Each structure stands twice: as C-alpha cells, then as structure tokens.
Coordinates of C-alpha atoms in Angstrom, one line a residue:
M1 CA -32.8 24.2 51.8
F2 CA -31.0 23.4 55.0
S3 CA -30.0 26.0 57.5
T4 CA -29.4 26.1 61.2
T5 CA -32.6 28.0 61.8
A6 CA -34.6 25.3 60.1
H7 CA -33.4 22.8 62.7
I8 CA -34.1 24.7 65.8
L9 CA -36.5 22.6 67.8
Y10 CA -39.1 24.1 70.1
A11 CA -40.6 21.8 72.7
K12 CA -44.4 21.7 72.8
P13 CA -45.6 24.9 74.4
A14 CA -46.8 24.8 78.0
S15 CA -50.5 25.3 78.3
R16 CA -51.6 28.6 79.8
K17 CA -55.1 29.1 81.2
G18 CA -57.0 32.2 82.2
P19 CA -56.8 35.8 81.1
I20 CA -53.8 38.0 81.7
V21 CA -54.7 40.5 84.3
E22 CA -51.5 42.5 84.6
E23 CA -48.1 42.9 82.9
K24 CA -46.1 39.8 84.0
A25 CA -43.0 40.5 86.0
L26 CA -39.8 38.8 84.8
L27 CA -37.8 36.3 86.7
G28 CA -34.2 37.4 87.1
R29 CA -32.2 40.5 88.0
P30 CA -33.6 43.8 86.8
S31 CA -30.4 44.7 84.9
N32 CA -29.3 45.5 81.4
N33 CA -25.9 43.9 81.9
L34 CA -26.9 40.3 82.1
K35 CA -24.7 37.2 81.6
I36 CA -25.4 33.8 80.1
G37 CA -23.4 30.7 81.2
I38 CA -22.4 27.6 79.3
L39 CA -23.4 24.6 81.5
G40 CA -22.9 20.9 81.3
V41 CA -21.1 17.8 82.5
P42 CA -17.3 17.5 81.8
N43 CA -15.9 16.6 78.3
I44 CA -18.9 17.5 76.2
G45 CA -17.3 20.4 74.3
K46 CA -18.2 23.5 76.4
S47 CA -14.8 25.1 76.1
T48 CA -14.6 24.2 72.4
F49 CA -18.0 25.9 71.9
F50 CA -16.9 28.9 74.0
N51 CA -13.6 29.2 72.0
A52 CA -15.5 29.2 68.7
L53 CA -18.3 31.6 70.0
T54 CA -15.9 34.1 71.3
N55 CA -12.8 33.4 69.1
S56 CA -10.8 33.2 72.3
S57 CA -8.5 30.5 73.4
V58 CA -9.3 28.9 76.7
P59 CA -8.0 25.3 77.4
A60 CA -10.1 22.6 75.8
E61 CA -8.3 19.5 77.0
N62 CA -9.6 16.0 77.4
F63 CA -10.0 15.7 81.1
P64 CA -12.6 16.8 83.7
F65 CA -12.5 20.2 85.3
C66 CA -10.2 21.7 82.6
T67 CA -12.1 24.9 83.1
I68 CA -11.9 25.8 86.8
D69 CA -12.3 29.5 87.0
P70 CA -15.0 30.5 84.5
S71 CA -13.8 32.3 81.4
E72 CA -15.8 35.4 80.4
A73 CA -16.1 37.2 77.0
R74 CA -18.4 39.5 75.2
V75 CA -19.9 38.4 71.9
V76 CA -21.3 40.7 69.3
V77 CA -25.1 40.1 68.8
P78 CA -25.8 39.7 65.0
D79 CA -28.5 42.2 64.0
T80 CA -29.4 43.0 60.4
R81 CA -31.2 46.2 61.6
F82 CA -27.9 47.5 63.0
D83 CA -26.1 46.6 59.7
W84 CA -28.8 48.5 57.8
L85 CA -28.4 51.6 59.9
V86 CA -24.6 51.5 59.5
D87 CA -25.0 51.2 55.7
H88 CA -27.5 54.1 55.7
Y89 CA -25.7 56.6 57.9
H90 CA -22.1 55.7 57.2
P91 CA -21.2 56.8 60.8
Q92 CA -17.8 57.6 62.1
K93 CA -18.3 55.1 64.9
E94 CA -20.2 51.8 65.1
T95 CA -21.1 50.2 68.5
P96 CA -23.1 46.9 68.2
A97 CA -24.9 45.1 71.1
Y98 CA -23.0 42.5 73.0
L99 CA -23.8 39.3 74.9
T100 CA -21.6 38.4 77.9
V101 CA -20.9 34.6 77.9
I102 CA -19.2 32.6 80.7
D103 CA -17.7 29.2 80.3
I104 CA -18.4 27.3 83.6
A105 CA -16.6 24.2 84.8
G106 CA -18.2 20.8 84.2
L107 CA -20.6 19.6 86.8
V108 CA -20.6 16.0 88.1
R109 CA -23.2 14.0 90.1
G110 CA -22.9 15.0 93.7
A111 CA -21.8 18.6 93.1
A112 CA -24.5 19.8 95.6
Q113 CA -22.7 17.8 98.2
G114 CA -19.2 19.1 97.2
E115 CA -18.2 16.5 94.6
G116 CA -15.9 17.6 91.7
L117 CA -15.7 21.4 92.0
G118 CA -18.9 21.3 94.0
N119 CA -19.7 24.6 95.7
A120 CA -17.4 26.7 93.4
F121 CA -19.2 25.4 90.3
L122 CA -22.7 26.1 91.8
S123 CA -21.6 29.7 92.8
H124 CA -20.6 30.3 89.2
V125 CA -24.0 29.2 88.0
R126 CA -25.7 31.5 90.6
S127 CA -23.8 34.5 89.2
V128 CA -25.2 34.2 85.7
D129 CA -28.7 35.0 84.5
A130 CA -29.5 32.3 82.0
L131 CA -27.9 29.1 80.8
F132 CA -26.8 27.4 77.6
H133 CA -27.3 23.8 78.7
L134 CA -24.9 21.9 76.5
C135 CA -25.4 18.2 75.8
R136 CA -23.0 15.7 74.1
G137 CA -24.5 13.9 71.1
F138 CA -21.2 12.8 69.4
E139 CA -19.4 9.5 69.9
D140 CA -15.6 9.7 70.1
P141 CA -13.5 7.1 71.8
G142 CA -10.7 9.6 72.0
V143 CA -12.7 11.9 74.2
M144 CA -13.7 10.1 77.4
H145 CA -17.1 10.8 79.1
V146 CA -17.0 11.3 82.9
D147 CA -19.7 8.6 83.2
G148 CA -18.2 6.2 80.8
S149 CA -20.7 6.5 78.0
V150 CA -22.6 9.0 75.9
D151 CA -26.2 9.5 77.2
P152 CA -27.5 13.0 76.8
V153 CA -30.7 12.4 78.8
R154 CA -28.7 11.1 81.7
D155 CA -26.5 14.2 81.6
L156 CA -29.6 16.5 81.4
E157 CA -31.0 14.8 84.5
T158 CA -27.7 15.0 86.3
I159 CA -27.5 18.8 85.8
H160 CA -31.1 19.4 86.7
Y161 CA -30.9 17.2 89.8
E162 CA -27.8 19.0 91.1
L163 CA -29.3 22.5 90.5
L164 CA -32.5 21.4 92.2
L165 CA -30.7 20.0 95.2
R166 CA -28.9 23.3 95.7
D167 CA -32.1 25.3 95.6
I168 CA -33.7 22.9 98.1
D169 CA -30.8 23.3 100.4
W170 CA -30.8 27.1 100.1
L171 CA -34.5 27.4 100.6
Q172 CA -34.5 25.1 103.6
K173 CA -32.0 27.4 105.3
I174 CA -34.0 30.5 104.4
H175 CA -37.2 28.9 105.5
Q176 CA -35.8 27.9 108.9
E177 CA -34.3 31.4 109.4
W178 CA -37.5 33.3 108.4
K179 CA -39.8 31.0 110.3
A180 CA -37.9 31.9 113.5
V181 CA -38.5 35.6 112.7
V182 CA -42.2 34.9 112.1
T183 CA -42.5 33.0 115.4
K184 CA -40.6 35.8 117.2
L185 CA -42.9 38.6 115.9
G186 CA -46.1 36.5 116.3
S187 CA -49.3 38.5 115.6
G188 CA -47.8 41.7 116.8
T189 CA -46.7 44.8 114.9
G190 CA -43.2 45.0 116.3
G191 CA -39.8 44.2 114.7
T192 CA -37.4 45.9 112.4
A193 CA -38.3 46.7 108.8
V194 CA -36.2 43.7 107.6
E195 CA -38.0 41.4 110.0
K196 CA -41.4 42.7 109.0
K197 CA -40.5 42.1 105.3
K198 CA -39.4 38.5 106.1
K199 CA -42.7 37.9 107.9
E200 CA -44.6 39.4 104.9
D201 CA -42.8 37.2 102.4
F202 CA -42.6 34.0 104.4
A203 CA -45.6 32.4 102.7
T204 CA -43.9 32.7 99.4
I205 CA -40.7 31.1 100.7
E206 CA -42.9 28.3 102.1
K207 CA -44.6 27.9 98.8
L208 CA -41.3 27.9 96.9
L209 CA -39.8 25.2 99.2
Q210 CA -42.8 22.9 98.8
W211 CA -42.6 23.4 95.0
V212 CA -38.9 22.4 94.7
E213 CA -39.2 19.6 97.2
Q214 CA -41.7 18.1 94.9
G215 CA -39.0 18.0 92.2
N216 CA -40.0 21.1 90.2
D217 CA -37.8 23.8 88.8
V218 CA -38.7 27.3 90.0
R219 CA -39.0 28.6 86.4
A220 CA -41.7 26.0 85.7
G221 CA -44.1 27.4 88.3
E222 CA -46.9 29.9 88.0
W223 CA -46.0 32.9 90.2
N224 CA -47.7 36.2 90.6
N225 CA -45.7 39.5 90.5
K226 CA -45.3 39.8 94.3
E227 CA -44.0 36.2 94.5
I228 CA -41.6 36.9 91.6
E229 CA -40.2 39.8 93.5
V230 CA -39.3 37.5 96.4
I231 CA -38.0 34.8 94.1
N232 CA -35.6 37.2 92.3
A233 CA -34.1 38.2 95.6
Q234 CA -33.0 34.5 96.2
Y235 CA -31.0 34.0 92.9
L236 CA -32.3 30.5 92.6
L237 CA -30.5 28.2 90.1
T238 CA -33.7 26.6 88.7
A239 CA -35.3 29.9 88.1
K240 CA -32.8 30.7 85.3
P241 CA -34.1 30.3 81.7
M242 CA -32.3 27.6 79.7
I243 CA -31.5 27.0 76.0
Y244 CA -30.5 23.5 75.2
L245 CA -27.6 22.9 72.8
V246 CA -26.6 19.5 71.5
N247 CA -23.0 19.1 70.2
I248 CA -22.8 16.6 67.4
S249 CA -20.0 15.6 65.0
E250 CA -19.2 17.6 61.9
Q251 CA -20.6 14.9 59.6
E252 CA -23.8 14.5 61.6
Y253 CA -24.3 18.3 61.4
L254 CA -23.8 18.2 57.6
D255 CA -26.4 15.4 57.4
L256 CA -29.1 17.0 59.4
H257 CA -31.1 17.8 56.3
K258 CA -31.2 14.1 55.5
R259 CA -32.0 12.6 58.9
A260 CA -32.8 13.6 62.4
H261 CA -30.1 13.0 65.0
P262 CA -31.1 10.4 67.5
A263 CA -29.7 12.4 70.4
M264 CA -31.8 15.4 69.4
E265 CA -34.9 13.2 69.4
K266 CA -34.2 11.9 72.9
I267 CA -33.5 15.4 74.2
R268 CA -36.5 16.9 72.6
A269 CA -38.7 14.2 74.1
W270 CA -37.2 14.9 77.6
I271 CA -37.8 18.6 77.2
D272 CA -41.4 18.1 76.0
E273 CA -42.0 16.1 79.2
H274 CA -40.2 18.3 81.7
H275 CA -39.9 21.8 80.3
P276 CA -42.5 22.4 77.6
G277 CA -41.6 25.4 75.4
D278 CA -37.9 25.3 75.8
L279 CA -35.6 25.6 72.8
L280 CA -33.1 23.0 71.4
I281 CA -30.4 24.0 68.9
P282 CA -28.0 21.5 67.2
F283 CA -24.4 22.6 66.4
S284 CA -21.0 20.9 65.8
G285 CA -18.2 22.2 68.0
S286 CA -15.5 20.8 65.7
F287 CA -17.1 22.4 62.6
E288 CA -17.6 25.8 64.3
N289 CA -14.0 25.6 65.6
Q290 CA -12.7 25.2 62.0
L291 CA -14.8 28.1 60.9
A292 CA -13.5 30.3 63.7
L293 CA -9.9 29.8 62.3
F294 CA -11.0 32.0 59.4
N295 CA -12.7 34.8 61.4
D296 CA -10.1 37.3 60.2
S297 CA -10.7 36.3 56.6
P298 CA -14.4 36.4 55.6
E299 CA -13.7 35.3 52.1
D300 CA -11.9 32.1 53.2
K301 CA -14.7 31.5 55.8
Q302 CA -17.3 31.7 53.0
T303 CA -15.3 29.3 50.9
V304 CA -15.3 26.8 53.8
L305 CA -19.1 27.1 54.1
E306 CA -19.5 26.7 50.3
D307 CA -17.3 23.6 50.3
A308 CA -19.3 22.2 53.2
S309 CA -22.6 23.0 51.3
A310 CA -21.3 21.2 48.2
T311 CA -20.3 18.2 50.2
A312 CA -23.6 18.0 52.0
G313 CA -25.8 18.8 49.1
A314 CA -27.6 21.6 51.0
K315 CA -26.8 25.1 52.3
I316 CA -24.7 24.9 55.4
V317 CA -24.4 27.8 57.8
S318 CA -22.8 28.5 61.2
A319 CA -25.1 27.8 64.1
L320 CA -23.4 30.4 66.3
P321 CA -25.3 33.6 65.2
E322 CA -28.6 32.0 65.9
I323 CA -27.4 30.7 69.3
V324 CA -26.2 34.2 70.3
V325 CA -29.5 35.8 69.3
R326 CA -31.5 33.2 71.1
G327 CA -29.3 33.7 74.2
R328 CA -30.2 37.4 74.2
E329 CA -33.9 36.5 73.9
A330 CA -33.6 34.1 76.8
L331 CA -32.4 36.9 79.0
N332 CA -35.5 38.9 78.1
L333 CA -33.3 41.6 76.5
Q334 CA -34.0 43.8 73.5
Q335 CA -32.3 46.6 71.6
F336 CA -33.0 50.1 70.7
F337 CA -30.9 52.3 68.4
T338 CA -29.5 55.8 68.3
A339 CA -28.3 56.6 64.8
G340 CA -26.7 59.5 62.9
P341 CA -23.5 60.4 61.0
G342 CA -21.5 60.5 64.3
E343 CA -22.4 57.1 65.6
V344 CA -24.8 54.2 65.1
R345 CA -25.2 52.4 68.5
S346 CA -27.3 49.5 69.7
W347 CA -28.4 49.8 73.3
T348 CA -29.5 46.9 75.5
I349 CA -32.6 47.0 77.7
R350 CA -34.9 44.5 79.3
K351 CA -38.3 43.9 77.8
N352 CA -41.1 46.1 79.2
T353 CA -38.6 49.0 79.9
L354 CA -40.3 52.4 79.8
A355 CA -38.8 55.3 77.7
P356 CA -37.3 57.3 80.6
Q357 CA -35.4 54.2 82.0
A358 CA -34.2 53.4 78.5
A359 CA -32.9 57.0 78.2
G360 CA -31.1 56.4 81.5
V361 CA -29.1 53.6 79.9
I362 CA -27.4 56.2 77.8
H363 CA -26.9 58.7 80.7
T364 CA -28.6 59.2 84.0
D365 CA -29.3 62.9 83.1
F366 CA -31.4 61.6 80.1
E367 CA -33.7 59.8 82.6
R368 CA -33.7 62.6 85.2
G369 CA -34.6 65.3 82.8
F370 CA -36.7 63.2 80.3
I371 CA -39.0 65.2 78.2
M372 CA -40.0 62.8 75.3
A373 CA -38.7 60.1 73.0
E374 CA -38.9 60.7 69.2
V375 CA -39.3 57.2 67.8
M376 CA -39.1 55.6 64.4
K377 CA -39.8 52.0 63.7
M378 CA -37.2 50.1 61.8
D379 CA -39.7 48.7 59.3
D380 CA -40.9 52.2 58.5
L381 CA -37.3 53.6 58.1
E382 CA -36.2 50.7 55.9
E383 CA -39.4 50.9 53.7
L384 CA -39.4 54.7 53.3
G385 CA -35.6 55.1 53.2
S386 CA -35.0 58.2 55.3
E387 CA -36.0 60.1 58.5
T388 CA -37.4 62.9 56.3
A389 CA -39.6 60.4 54.5
V390 CA -40.8 58.8 57.8
K391 CA -41.8 62.3 59.0
A392 CA -43.6 63.1 55.8
A393 CA -45.6 59.9 56.1
G394 CA -46.7 60.8 59.6
K395 CA -44.9 57.8 61.2
Y396 CA -42.4 59.8 63.2
Q397 CA -43.8 59.3 66.8
M398 CA -43.5 61.5 69.9
K399 CA -43.7 59.3 73.0
G400 CA -44.0 60.3 76.7
K401 CA -43.0 58.8 80.0
D402 CA -45.5 56.0 79.9
Y403 CA -44.2 54.6 76.5
T404 CA -43.0 51.0 76.7
M405 CA -40.0 50.6 74.4
E406 CA -40.2 48.1 71.6
D407 CA -37.4 46.0 70.2
G408 CA -35.7 47.8 67.3
D409 CA -36.9 51.3 68.1
V410 CA -34.8 54.1 66.6
V411 CA -34.9 56.8 69.1
F412 CA -33.9 60.4 69.8
F413 CA -34.4 61.4 73.4
K414 CA -35.2 65.0 74.4
F415 CA -34.3 66.0 78.0
N416 CA -33.6 69.0 80.1
V417 CA -31.6 69.0 83.4
T418 CA -31.4 72.2 85.5
K419 CA -28.0 72.4 87.2
K420 CA -28.2 72.5 91.0
K421 CA -27.1 75.7 92.5

C-alpha cells in the first residue's frame, strides 16, 4: 500500500563513536516559539507549497523573487493523541499545537555577495530556526528555472554554498574582533566581563572558523556543550537543521508506488555523501494545491483522494501532515497536554525540558511556585480509558523538579505562590 510515510527517505545515519557522557545540548535558540523557513532557489514551488500548507494566498507567479518579504503563518500540527483527548473529554475549548512557517524569497548564486535579494534573503534565513530545503524535481517548460534547466543537485549545492559563504564571512569578522580583545588582555586578568567572555570563548570561534573554511556545515560537526553555547549565540546559517523536500509533478507523485523518481535518487545520494541522517520527503505542489481548495469541505477532499487512489491503483494521501510533524521534530520540539472538560490544550516545549520550566510555559507562576507534576502517559490513558482507571492501575505518577518531560505527557501541575507583601 502506498502512502507518503512509506516514501520518506532517510539518508544513511552518520556514524557516532564513543559513550555519551552527558546530556547533549541542542543547537539553536532555547525557545518554545520556534520558526521553520521554506528555502530554495527561485521558481521551484516554494510559495505554492506554502499556500497549500497554510491554506493562505501569497503570490506564486512565474518569475524570480516573487516573494520578497517573507510570508508567515501558523500551521496546526496533526496529532492523533490530541484528537483522542478531545473525543474523550468533549471540552468546551480545543487548542492544538502550531508550527510557524515562513516562506523565504528564492536564493540565487552570489547571494552572499549581494546578488538577487542578497543580504535581505540571508537575514530572513538567519531569523528562522530550521529549514525546509525545497528542491525542484518536475519538468515544466512553462515554468522557467533561474539557471535554465532542472538540476536538483546543482540547486542543493547553490543553497549550501551561499549559506556557508555567509557563515565564513560572519565568523571571519567575529574572529578578527575577538582576536583583538585577546591580544589586548594578554595573559592578565583585567578587562570587562564581556571582554573576558570573548577571551574565554575565542578558541571555539577559531575552531568554528577553521571548520567552515574547510567547507563543512556547522551542524555536521561534533561539538561539546560549552562549544554549542558559543555557537548558539552566533545564529549561524549552517547550524540550522534541514529537511529536504522534492517537488514533483502530480502524475509522478501518483506513480511513486511503481517507480522511484530520478530526482529523489540523485538528492538522496547527495545527502548520503554530505549530510548523513537527513530526511527527504517527496510531495507534489500542484496536487497539494488542488487538495487545499477543498479544505472547507472534508467530504469533497476525501473524494479527491479516493479518485486519485483509484487512478493510481494505490492509496494516495496528502504529504503535508507528515511534513508538518517532521518540521516540528527538526526543531527539537515536543508536546505535553492539559486536558479536562473545560479545555484540551497541546503545549509546545523543547526536548529535555524539566517539569518546572514546562509549567512556566503555561504561566510564570506555575514555574515560580512549582510543587509537583501529576503525569499520565498517553498509552496508559488510551489503554485503560480514564484517569480513574490509570490511578487504579498505579500508573498515575507524581513527578518533582528534576523530572524531564516526555513527548505526549498528560499533566496536571500543582503550584503555590505566596503573594509579595
């Protein structure tokens, strides 16, 4: 049976050696309100994809730089656990999790030197936390390619090269500035707190610069937690996680169960060589755009999918729900739930978040006066059918300040805040 999930391609995992000594810090901003950008060269279907994903209407014209200022929208993250809680509690209010998606203008060769939208484009990339790297796999003489022909590997290399050039340029400037501080302070103990910090972290900047000047993305390096702290303060473009998407024609999408798409094979080989472990997902912008026309009519949308399945001789599904979920995962985000007759709500936190900080996402008083977290696991709740049954089975857990939240926890926080006199 064909489904989008069946055709997600994982590159060969990168080899990891040695024991894990400590909890690995995460690259990226320590925030729960993270954004993912749609990145690629012009005229590959970025705005069409964004329109279908967000059911909005930004221009999708056939000329470069149609999108100049990035369009931003929030997309509901599909989650069967949330759906189950809604069906179980019948709440007065439902609040799902969202993913913030930004459509960024197309990048051209030379952007790091100001070509095309140049600096504006790269500043938009810097403002997001992960990237959907979109590649064109479809042939269409009516949609011109900025380089004159369809070559997804060439486009991949264009994007990566321009991002790398910008990181090199940025780190060279930081290196020069911080080196002057190190020289000024010498081996003494003087200097301001900021200068002392630069001196302390200079070795990491030097190591980073050497790494990118050798042609490596920051995210491909092995960094310890102290180095990651320095890296995160620089907002480097090649430190951002990527999910690769290949936009193919509708017919090619319907035929994926019969044969592999040649563009996918080329892209997968490139990812295996350059970024082992990264994800590649196929989709059809034209097909998804047609489906999006029926978002207000689920019955008609299902009819379109059934007709497409009959034509293809296999089950056809939209690729967008899987893409959204994978985008959330790329940002190292996870959900916990609060649930009851009043409201079922999905809350977003970063992985490795402790219970008090998760409580603080709901309200700062919850973190300040944290007492405990009462936790149910979704598997237990679904299997046993009710909170009462979970308690009777001894699976209703009381967790303290050192508890690391797990994806899908159903939580009730206890807190007490004494008012200041």
